[in-house]
mmCIF file of C-alpha atoms and ligand atoms in Angstrom:
data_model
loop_
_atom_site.group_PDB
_atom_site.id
_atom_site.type_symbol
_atom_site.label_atom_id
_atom_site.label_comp_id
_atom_site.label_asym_id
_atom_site.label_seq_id
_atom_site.Cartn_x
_atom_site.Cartn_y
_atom_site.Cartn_z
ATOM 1 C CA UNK A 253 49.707 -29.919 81.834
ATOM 2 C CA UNK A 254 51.719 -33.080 80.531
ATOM 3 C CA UNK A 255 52.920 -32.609 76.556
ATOM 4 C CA UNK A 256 50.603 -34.516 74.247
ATOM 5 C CA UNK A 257 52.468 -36.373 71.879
ATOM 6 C CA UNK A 258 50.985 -37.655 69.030
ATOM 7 C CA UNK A 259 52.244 -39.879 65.606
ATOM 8 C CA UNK A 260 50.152 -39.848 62.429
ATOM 9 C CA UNK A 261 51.050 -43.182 60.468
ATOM 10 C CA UNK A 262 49.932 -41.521 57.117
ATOM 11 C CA UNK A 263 50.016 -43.984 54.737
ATOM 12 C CA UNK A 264 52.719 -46.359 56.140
ATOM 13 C CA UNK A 265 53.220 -49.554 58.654
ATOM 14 C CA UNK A 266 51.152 -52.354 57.904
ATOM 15 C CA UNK A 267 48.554 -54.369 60.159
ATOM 16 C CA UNK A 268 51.584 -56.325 61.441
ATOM 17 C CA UNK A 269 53.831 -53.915 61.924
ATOM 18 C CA UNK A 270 51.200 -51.523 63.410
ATOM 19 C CA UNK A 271 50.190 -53.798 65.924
ATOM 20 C CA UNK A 272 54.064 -54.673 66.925
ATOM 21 C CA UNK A 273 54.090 -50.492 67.071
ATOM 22 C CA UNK A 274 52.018 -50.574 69.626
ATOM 23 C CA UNK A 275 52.946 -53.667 71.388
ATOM 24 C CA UNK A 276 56.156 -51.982 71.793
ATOM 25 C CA UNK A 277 54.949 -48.652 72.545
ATOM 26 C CA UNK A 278 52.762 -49.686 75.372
ATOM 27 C CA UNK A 279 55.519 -51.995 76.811
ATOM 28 C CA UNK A 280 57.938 -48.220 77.048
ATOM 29 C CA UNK A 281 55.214 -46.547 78.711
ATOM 30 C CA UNK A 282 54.589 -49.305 81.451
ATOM 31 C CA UNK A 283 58.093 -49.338 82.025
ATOM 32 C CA UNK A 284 58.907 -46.300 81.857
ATOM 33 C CA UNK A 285 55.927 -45.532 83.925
ATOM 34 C CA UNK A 286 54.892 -42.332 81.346
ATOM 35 C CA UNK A 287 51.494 -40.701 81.748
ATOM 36 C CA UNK A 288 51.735 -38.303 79.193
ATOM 37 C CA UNK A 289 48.465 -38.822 76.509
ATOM 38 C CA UNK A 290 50.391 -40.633 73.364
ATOM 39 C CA UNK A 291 48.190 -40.734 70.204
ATOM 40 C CA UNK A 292 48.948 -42.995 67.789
ATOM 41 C CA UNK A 293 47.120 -43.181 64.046
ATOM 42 C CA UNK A 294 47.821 -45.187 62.158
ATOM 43 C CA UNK A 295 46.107 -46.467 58.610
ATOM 44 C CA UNK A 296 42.244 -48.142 59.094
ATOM 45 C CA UNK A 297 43.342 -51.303 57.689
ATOM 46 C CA UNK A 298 45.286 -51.871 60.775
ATOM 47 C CA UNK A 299 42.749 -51.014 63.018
ATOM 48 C CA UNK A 300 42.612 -53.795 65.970
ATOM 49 C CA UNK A 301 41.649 -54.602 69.548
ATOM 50 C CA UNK A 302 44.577 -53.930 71.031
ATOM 51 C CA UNK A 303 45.816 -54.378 74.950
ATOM 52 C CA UNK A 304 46.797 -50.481 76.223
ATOM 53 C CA UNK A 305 47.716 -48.115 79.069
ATOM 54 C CA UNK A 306 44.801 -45.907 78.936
ATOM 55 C CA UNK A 307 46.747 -43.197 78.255
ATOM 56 C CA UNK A 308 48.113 -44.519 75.058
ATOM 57 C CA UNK A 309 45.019 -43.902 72.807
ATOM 58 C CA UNK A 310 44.400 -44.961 69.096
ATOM 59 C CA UNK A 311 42.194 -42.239 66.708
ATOM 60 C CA UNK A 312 41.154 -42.384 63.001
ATOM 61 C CA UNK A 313 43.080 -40.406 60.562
ATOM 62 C CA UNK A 314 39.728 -39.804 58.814
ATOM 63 C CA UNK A 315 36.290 -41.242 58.837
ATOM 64 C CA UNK A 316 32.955 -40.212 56.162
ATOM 65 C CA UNK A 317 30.663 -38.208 58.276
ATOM 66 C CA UNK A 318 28.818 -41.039 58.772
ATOM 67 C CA UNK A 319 27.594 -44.310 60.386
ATOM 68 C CA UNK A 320 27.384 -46.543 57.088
ATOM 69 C CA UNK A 321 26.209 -45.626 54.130
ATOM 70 C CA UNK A 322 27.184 -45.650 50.062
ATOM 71 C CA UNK A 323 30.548 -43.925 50.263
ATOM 72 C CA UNK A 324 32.747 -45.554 48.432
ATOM 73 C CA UNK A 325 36.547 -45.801 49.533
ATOM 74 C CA UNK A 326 35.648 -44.183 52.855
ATOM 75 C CA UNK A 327 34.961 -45.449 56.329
ATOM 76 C CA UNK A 328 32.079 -44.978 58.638
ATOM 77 C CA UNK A 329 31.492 -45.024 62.520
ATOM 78 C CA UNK A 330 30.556 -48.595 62.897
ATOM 79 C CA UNK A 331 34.199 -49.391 61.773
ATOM 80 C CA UNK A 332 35.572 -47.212 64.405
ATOM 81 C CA UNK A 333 33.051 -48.303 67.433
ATOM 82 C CA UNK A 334 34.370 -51.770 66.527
ATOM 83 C CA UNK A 335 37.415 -51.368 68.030
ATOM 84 C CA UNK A 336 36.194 -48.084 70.327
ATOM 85 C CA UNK A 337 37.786 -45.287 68.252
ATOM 86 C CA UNK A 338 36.360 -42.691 69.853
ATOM 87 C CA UNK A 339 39.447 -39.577 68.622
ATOM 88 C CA UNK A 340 39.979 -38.747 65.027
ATOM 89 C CA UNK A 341 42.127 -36.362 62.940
ATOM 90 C CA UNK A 342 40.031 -33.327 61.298
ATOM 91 C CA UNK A 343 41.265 -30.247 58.820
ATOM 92 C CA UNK A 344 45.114 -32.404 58.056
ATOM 93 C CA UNK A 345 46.471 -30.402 55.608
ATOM 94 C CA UNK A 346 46.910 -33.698 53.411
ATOM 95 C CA UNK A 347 43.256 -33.946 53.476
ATOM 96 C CA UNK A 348 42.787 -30.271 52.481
ATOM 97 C CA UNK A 349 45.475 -29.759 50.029
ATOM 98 C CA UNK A 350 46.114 -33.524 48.216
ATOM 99 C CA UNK A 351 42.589 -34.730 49.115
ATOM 100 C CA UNK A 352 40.929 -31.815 48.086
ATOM 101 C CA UNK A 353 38.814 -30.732 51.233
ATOM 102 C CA UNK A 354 37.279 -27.412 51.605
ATOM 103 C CA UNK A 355 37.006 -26.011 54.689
ATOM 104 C CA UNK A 356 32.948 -26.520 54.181
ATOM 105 C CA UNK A 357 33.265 -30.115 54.154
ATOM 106 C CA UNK A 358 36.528 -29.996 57.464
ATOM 107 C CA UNK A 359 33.267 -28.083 59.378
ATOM 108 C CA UNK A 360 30.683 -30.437 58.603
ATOM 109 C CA UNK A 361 32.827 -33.565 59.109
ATOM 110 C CA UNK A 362 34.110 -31.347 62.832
ATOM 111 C CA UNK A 363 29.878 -30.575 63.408
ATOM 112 C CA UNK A 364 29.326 -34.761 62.816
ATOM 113 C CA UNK A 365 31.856 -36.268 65.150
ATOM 114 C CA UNK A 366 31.536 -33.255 67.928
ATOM 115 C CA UNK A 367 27.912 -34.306 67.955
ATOM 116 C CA UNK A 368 29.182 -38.054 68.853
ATOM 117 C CA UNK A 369 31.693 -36.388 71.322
ATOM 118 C CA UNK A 370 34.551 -37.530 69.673
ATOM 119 C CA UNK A 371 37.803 -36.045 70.921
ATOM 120 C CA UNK A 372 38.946 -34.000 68.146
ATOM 121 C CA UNK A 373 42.311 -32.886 66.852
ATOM 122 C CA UNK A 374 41.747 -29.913 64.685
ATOM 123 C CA UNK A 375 44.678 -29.135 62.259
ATOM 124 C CA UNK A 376 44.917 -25.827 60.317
ATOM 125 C CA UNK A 377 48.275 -23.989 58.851
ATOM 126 C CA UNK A 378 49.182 -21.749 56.229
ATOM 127 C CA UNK A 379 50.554 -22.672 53.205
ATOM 128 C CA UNK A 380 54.529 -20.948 51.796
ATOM 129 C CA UNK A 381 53.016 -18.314 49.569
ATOM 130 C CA UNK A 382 51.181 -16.825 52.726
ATOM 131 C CA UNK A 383 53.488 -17.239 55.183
ATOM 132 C CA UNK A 384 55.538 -15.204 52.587
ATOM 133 C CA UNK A 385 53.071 -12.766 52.843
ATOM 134 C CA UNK A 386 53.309 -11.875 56.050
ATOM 135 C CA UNK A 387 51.962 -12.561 59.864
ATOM 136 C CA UNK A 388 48.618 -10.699 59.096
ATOM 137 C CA UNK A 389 48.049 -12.468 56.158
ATOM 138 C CA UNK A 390 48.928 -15.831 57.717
ATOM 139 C CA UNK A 391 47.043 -15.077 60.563
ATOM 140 C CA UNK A 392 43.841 -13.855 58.510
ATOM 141 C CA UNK A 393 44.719 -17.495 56.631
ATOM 142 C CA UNK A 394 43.996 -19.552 59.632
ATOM 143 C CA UNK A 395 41.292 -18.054 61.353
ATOM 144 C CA UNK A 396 38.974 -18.468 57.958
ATOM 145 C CA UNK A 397 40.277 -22.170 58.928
ATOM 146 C CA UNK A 398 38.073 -21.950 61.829
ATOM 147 C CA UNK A 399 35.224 -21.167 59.996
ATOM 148 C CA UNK A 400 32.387 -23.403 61.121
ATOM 149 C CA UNK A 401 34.459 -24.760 64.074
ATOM 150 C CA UNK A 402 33.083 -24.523 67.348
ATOM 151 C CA UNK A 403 36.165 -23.747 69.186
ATOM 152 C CA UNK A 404 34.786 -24.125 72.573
ATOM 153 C CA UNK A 405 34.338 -27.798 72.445
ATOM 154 C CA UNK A 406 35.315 -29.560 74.907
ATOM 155 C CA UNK A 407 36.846 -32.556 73.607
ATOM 156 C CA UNK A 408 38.946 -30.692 71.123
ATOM 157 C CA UNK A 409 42.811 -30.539 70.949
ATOM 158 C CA UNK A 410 44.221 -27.738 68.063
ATOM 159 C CA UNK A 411 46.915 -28.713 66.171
ATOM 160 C CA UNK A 412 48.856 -25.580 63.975
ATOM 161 C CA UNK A 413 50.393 -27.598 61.215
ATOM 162 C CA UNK A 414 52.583 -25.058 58.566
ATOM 163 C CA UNK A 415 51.904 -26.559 55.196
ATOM 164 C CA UNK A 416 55.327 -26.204 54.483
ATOM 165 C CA UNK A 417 56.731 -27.678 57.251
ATOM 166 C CA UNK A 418 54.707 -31.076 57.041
ATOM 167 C CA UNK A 419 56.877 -33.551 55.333
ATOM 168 C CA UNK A 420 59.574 -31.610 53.653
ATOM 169 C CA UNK A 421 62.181 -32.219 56.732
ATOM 170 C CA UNK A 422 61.696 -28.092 57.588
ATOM 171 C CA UNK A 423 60.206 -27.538 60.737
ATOM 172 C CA UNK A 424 59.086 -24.096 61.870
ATOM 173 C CA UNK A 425 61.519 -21.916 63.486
ATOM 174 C CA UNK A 426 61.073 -21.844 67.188
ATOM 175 C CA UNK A 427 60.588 -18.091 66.592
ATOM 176 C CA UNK A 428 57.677 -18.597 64.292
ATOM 177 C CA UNK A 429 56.165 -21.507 66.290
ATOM 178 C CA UNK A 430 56.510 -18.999 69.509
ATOM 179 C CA UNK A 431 54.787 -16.169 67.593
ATOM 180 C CA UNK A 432 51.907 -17.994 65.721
ATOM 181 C CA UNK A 433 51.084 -20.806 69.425
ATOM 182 C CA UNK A 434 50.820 -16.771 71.378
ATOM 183 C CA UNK A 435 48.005 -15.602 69.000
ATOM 184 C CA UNK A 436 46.326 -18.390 68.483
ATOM 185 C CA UNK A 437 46.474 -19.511 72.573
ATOM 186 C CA UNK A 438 45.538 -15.542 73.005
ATOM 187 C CA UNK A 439 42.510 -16.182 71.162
ATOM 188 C CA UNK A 440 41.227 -19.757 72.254
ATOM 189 C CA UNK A 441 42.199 -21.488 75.529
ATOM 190 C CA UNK A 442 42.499 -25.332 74.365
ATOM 191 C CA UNK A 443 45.877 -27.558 74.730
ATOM 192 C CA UNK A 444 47.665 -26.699 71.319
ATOM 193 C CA UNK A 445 50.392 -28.676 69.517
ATOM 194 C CA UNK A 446 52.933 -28.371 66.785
ATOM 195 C CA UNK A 447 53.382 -30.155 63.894
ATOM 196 C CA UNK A 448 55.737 -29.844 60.464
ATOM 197 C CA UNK A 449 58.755 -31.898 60.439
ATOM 198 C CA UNK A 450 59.273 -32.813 64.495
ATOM 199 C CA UNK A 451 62.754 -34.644 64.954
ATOM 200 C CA UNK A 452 63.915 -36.021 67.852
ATOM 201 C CA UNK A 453 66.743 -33.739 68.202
ATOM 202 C CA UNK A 454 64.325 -30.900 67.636
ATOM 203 C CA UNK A 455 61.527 -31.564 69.763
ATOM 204 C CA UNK A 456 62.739 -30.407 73.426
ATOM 205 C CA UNK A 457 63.288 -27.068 72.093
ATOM 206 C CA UNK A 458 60.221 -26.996 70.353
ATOM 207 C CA UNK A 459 58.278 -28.487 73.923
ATOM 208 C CA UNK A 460 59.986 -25.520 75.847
ATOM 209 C CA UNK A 461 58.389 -23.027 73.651
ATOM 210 C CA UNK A 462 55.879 -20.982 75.585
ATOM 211 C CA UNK A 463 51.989 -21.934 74.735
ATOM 212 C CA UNK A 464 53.462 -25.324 73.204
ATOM 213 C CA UNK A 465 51.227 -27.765 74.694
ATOM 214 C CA UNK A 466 52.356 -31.081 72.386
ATOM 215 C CA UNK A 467 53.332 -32.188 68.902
ATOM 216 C CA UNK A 468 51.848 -33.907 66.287
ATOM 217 C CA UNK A 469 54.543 -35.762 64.181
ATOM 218 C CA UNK A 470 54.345 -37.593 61.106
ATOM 219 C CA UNK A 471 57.954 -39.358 59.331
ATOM 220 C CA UNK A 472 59.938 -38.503 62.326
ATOM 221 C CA UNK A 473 57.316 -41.144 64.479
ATOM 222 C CA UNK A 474 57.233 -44.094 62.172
ATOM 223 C CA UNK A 475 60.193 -45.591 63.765
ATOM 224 C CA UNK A 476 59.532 -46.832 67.151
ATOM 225 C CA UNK A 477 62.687 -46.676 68.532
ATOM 226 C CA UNK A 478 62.124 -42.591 67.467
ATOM 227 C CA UNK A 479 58.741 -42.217 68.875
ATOM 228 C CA UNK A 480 59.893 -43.596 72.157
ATOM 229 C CA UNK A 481 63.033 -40.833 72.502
ATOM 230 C CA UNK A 482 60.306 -38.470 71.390
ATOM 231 C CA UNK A 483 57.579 -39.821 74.204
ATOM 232 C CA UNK A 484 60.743 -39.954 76.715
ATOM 233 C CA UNK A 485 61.278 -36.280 76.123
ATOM 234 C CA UNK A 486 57.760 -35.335 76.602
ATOM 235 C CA UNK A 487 57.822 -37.154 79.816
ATOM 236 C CA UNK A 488 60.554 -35.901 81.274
ATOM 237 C CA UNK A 489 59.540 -31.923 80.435
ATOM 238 C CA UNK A 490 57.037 -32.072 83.526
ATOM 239 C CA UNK A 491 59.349 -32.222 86.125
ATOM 240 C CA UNK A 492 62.352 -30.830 87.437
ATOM 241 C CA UNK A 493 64.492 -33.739 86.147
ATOM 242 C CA UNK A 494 67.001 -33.052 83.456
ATOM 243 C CA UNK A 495 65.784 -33.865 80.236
ATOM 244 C CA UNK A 496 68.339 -35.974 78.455
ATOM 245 C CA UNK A 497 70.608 -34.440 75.578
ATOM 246 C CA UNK A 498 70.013 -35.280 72.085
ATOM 247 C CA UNK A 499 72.901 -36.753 70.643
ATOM 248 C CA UNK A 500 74.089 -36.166 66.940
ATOM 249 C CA UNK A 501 71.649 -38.340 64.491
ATOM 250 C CA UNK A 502 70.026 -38.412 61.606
ATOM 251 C CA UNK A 503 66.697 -38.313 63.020
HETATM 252 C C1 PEP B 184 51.769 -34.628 60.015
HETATM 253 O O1 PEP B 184 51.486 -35.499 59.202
HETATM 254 O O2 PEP B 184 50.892 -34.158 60.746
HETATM 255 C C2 PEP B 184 53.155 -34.158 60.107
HETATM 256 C C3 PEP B 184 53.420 -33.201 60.939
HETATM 257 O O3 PEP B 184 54.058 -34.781 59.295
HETATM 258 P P1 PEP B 184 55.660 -34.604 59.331
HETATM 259 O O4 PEP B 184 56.110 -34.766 60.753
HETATM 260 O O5 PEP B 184 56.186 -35.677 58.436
HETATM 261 O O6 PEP B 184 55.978 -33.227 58.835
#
């Protein structure tokens, strides 16, 4: 299976410089002839009819489990059919933890857009003070995370996300990623991908761990001269070809 790679805009880039993202973007992959799925999401302001390789796919960090409605601040699914959004981002521990979401409202948001067959990219992680409490406990953590989730749906991509790894420039250990991606893939058979601090420089060893299957990346993505490397990487682990060697930088 080809590594997933995906960048989650957050809250940065603008319209303009979203759309010169992806202008970009899809210009590498011609080139570069890349195959690999590349998800890119980026704010819902910027949404836009863009011009892509269909395997360079825009999805909704969030949408309101609904069509249209009274929900004020929120987005429905007529503003993502406008522009055929048909893949969204479900359970990000911003959403959970900053935004407040309990795992009630991740399942009934999952139960909405799995009814509309959206493809889904589940994220779930444990936050420091259970990791610090052990595997058990940080397992037990992230299967109540999949409370409500059908995990046999078909559309869906997992995404193990550390709390304390997302944003604070600490990735996982590759020993921890390793231990947590064999449970997990143990348990459910769907493509799964890391996410928590990604760099460049990081990611091939991170790709050559076992069960691996992709990354999500936030900061380390917003620069597209980054995101490329990262998406050349990717590419390259499928074959036999030698993956090139990161050099010393800050990313
Ligand atoms: C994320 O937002 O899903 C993420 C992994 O962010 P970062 O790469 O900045 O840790």
């Amino acid at each position: 299976m080809k590594k997933i790679i995906a960048s989650n805009f957050k809250t940065n880039h603008s319209r303009e410089t979203t759309r010169e993202f992806m202008e970009d973007l899809n210009q590498y992959l011609v080139q570069k002839e890349i195959k690999n799925d590349v998800y890119v999401f980026p704010s819902a302001t910027a949404f836009d009819k863009f011009d892509l390789s269909e395997n360079l796919i825009v999805g909704a960090q969030n949408c309101y489990h609904t069509k249209s409605g009274s929900f004020t601040g929120e987005i429905g699914t007529i503003h993502l059919d406008e522009f055929g959004i048909k893949t969204i981002l479900i359970g990000h521990s911003e959403r959970r933890h900053i935004l407040g979401e309990s795992q009630k409202e991740v399942a009934l948001k999952y139960n909405y857009f799995k009814a509309l067959g959206y493809k889904i990219i589940y994220c779930f992680g444990e936050p420091l003070e259970v990791k610090q409490a052990g595997l058990t406990e940080t397992l037990g953590y992230i299967w109540e995370q999949f409370d409500g989730i059908d995990l046999s749906y078909e559309n869906l991509i997992l995404a193990y996300e550390p709390v304390w790894a997302i944003g604070t420039g600490v990735s996982a250990t590759i020993e921890d990623i390793a231990t947590i991606h064999r449970k997990i893939k143990k348990k459910i058979d769907k493509p799964l991908l890391y996410g928590g601090s990604v760099k460049v420089c990081g990611l091939q060893d991170i790709l050559e761990v076992p069960n691996v299957d992709g990354v999500l990346v936030g900061t380390a993505s917003w620069a597209v001269e980054d995101f490329k490397k990262m998406v050349y990487i990717a590419s390259k682990m499928d074959g036999s070809s030698k993956i090139i060697q990161c050099e010393k930088e800050s990313n």
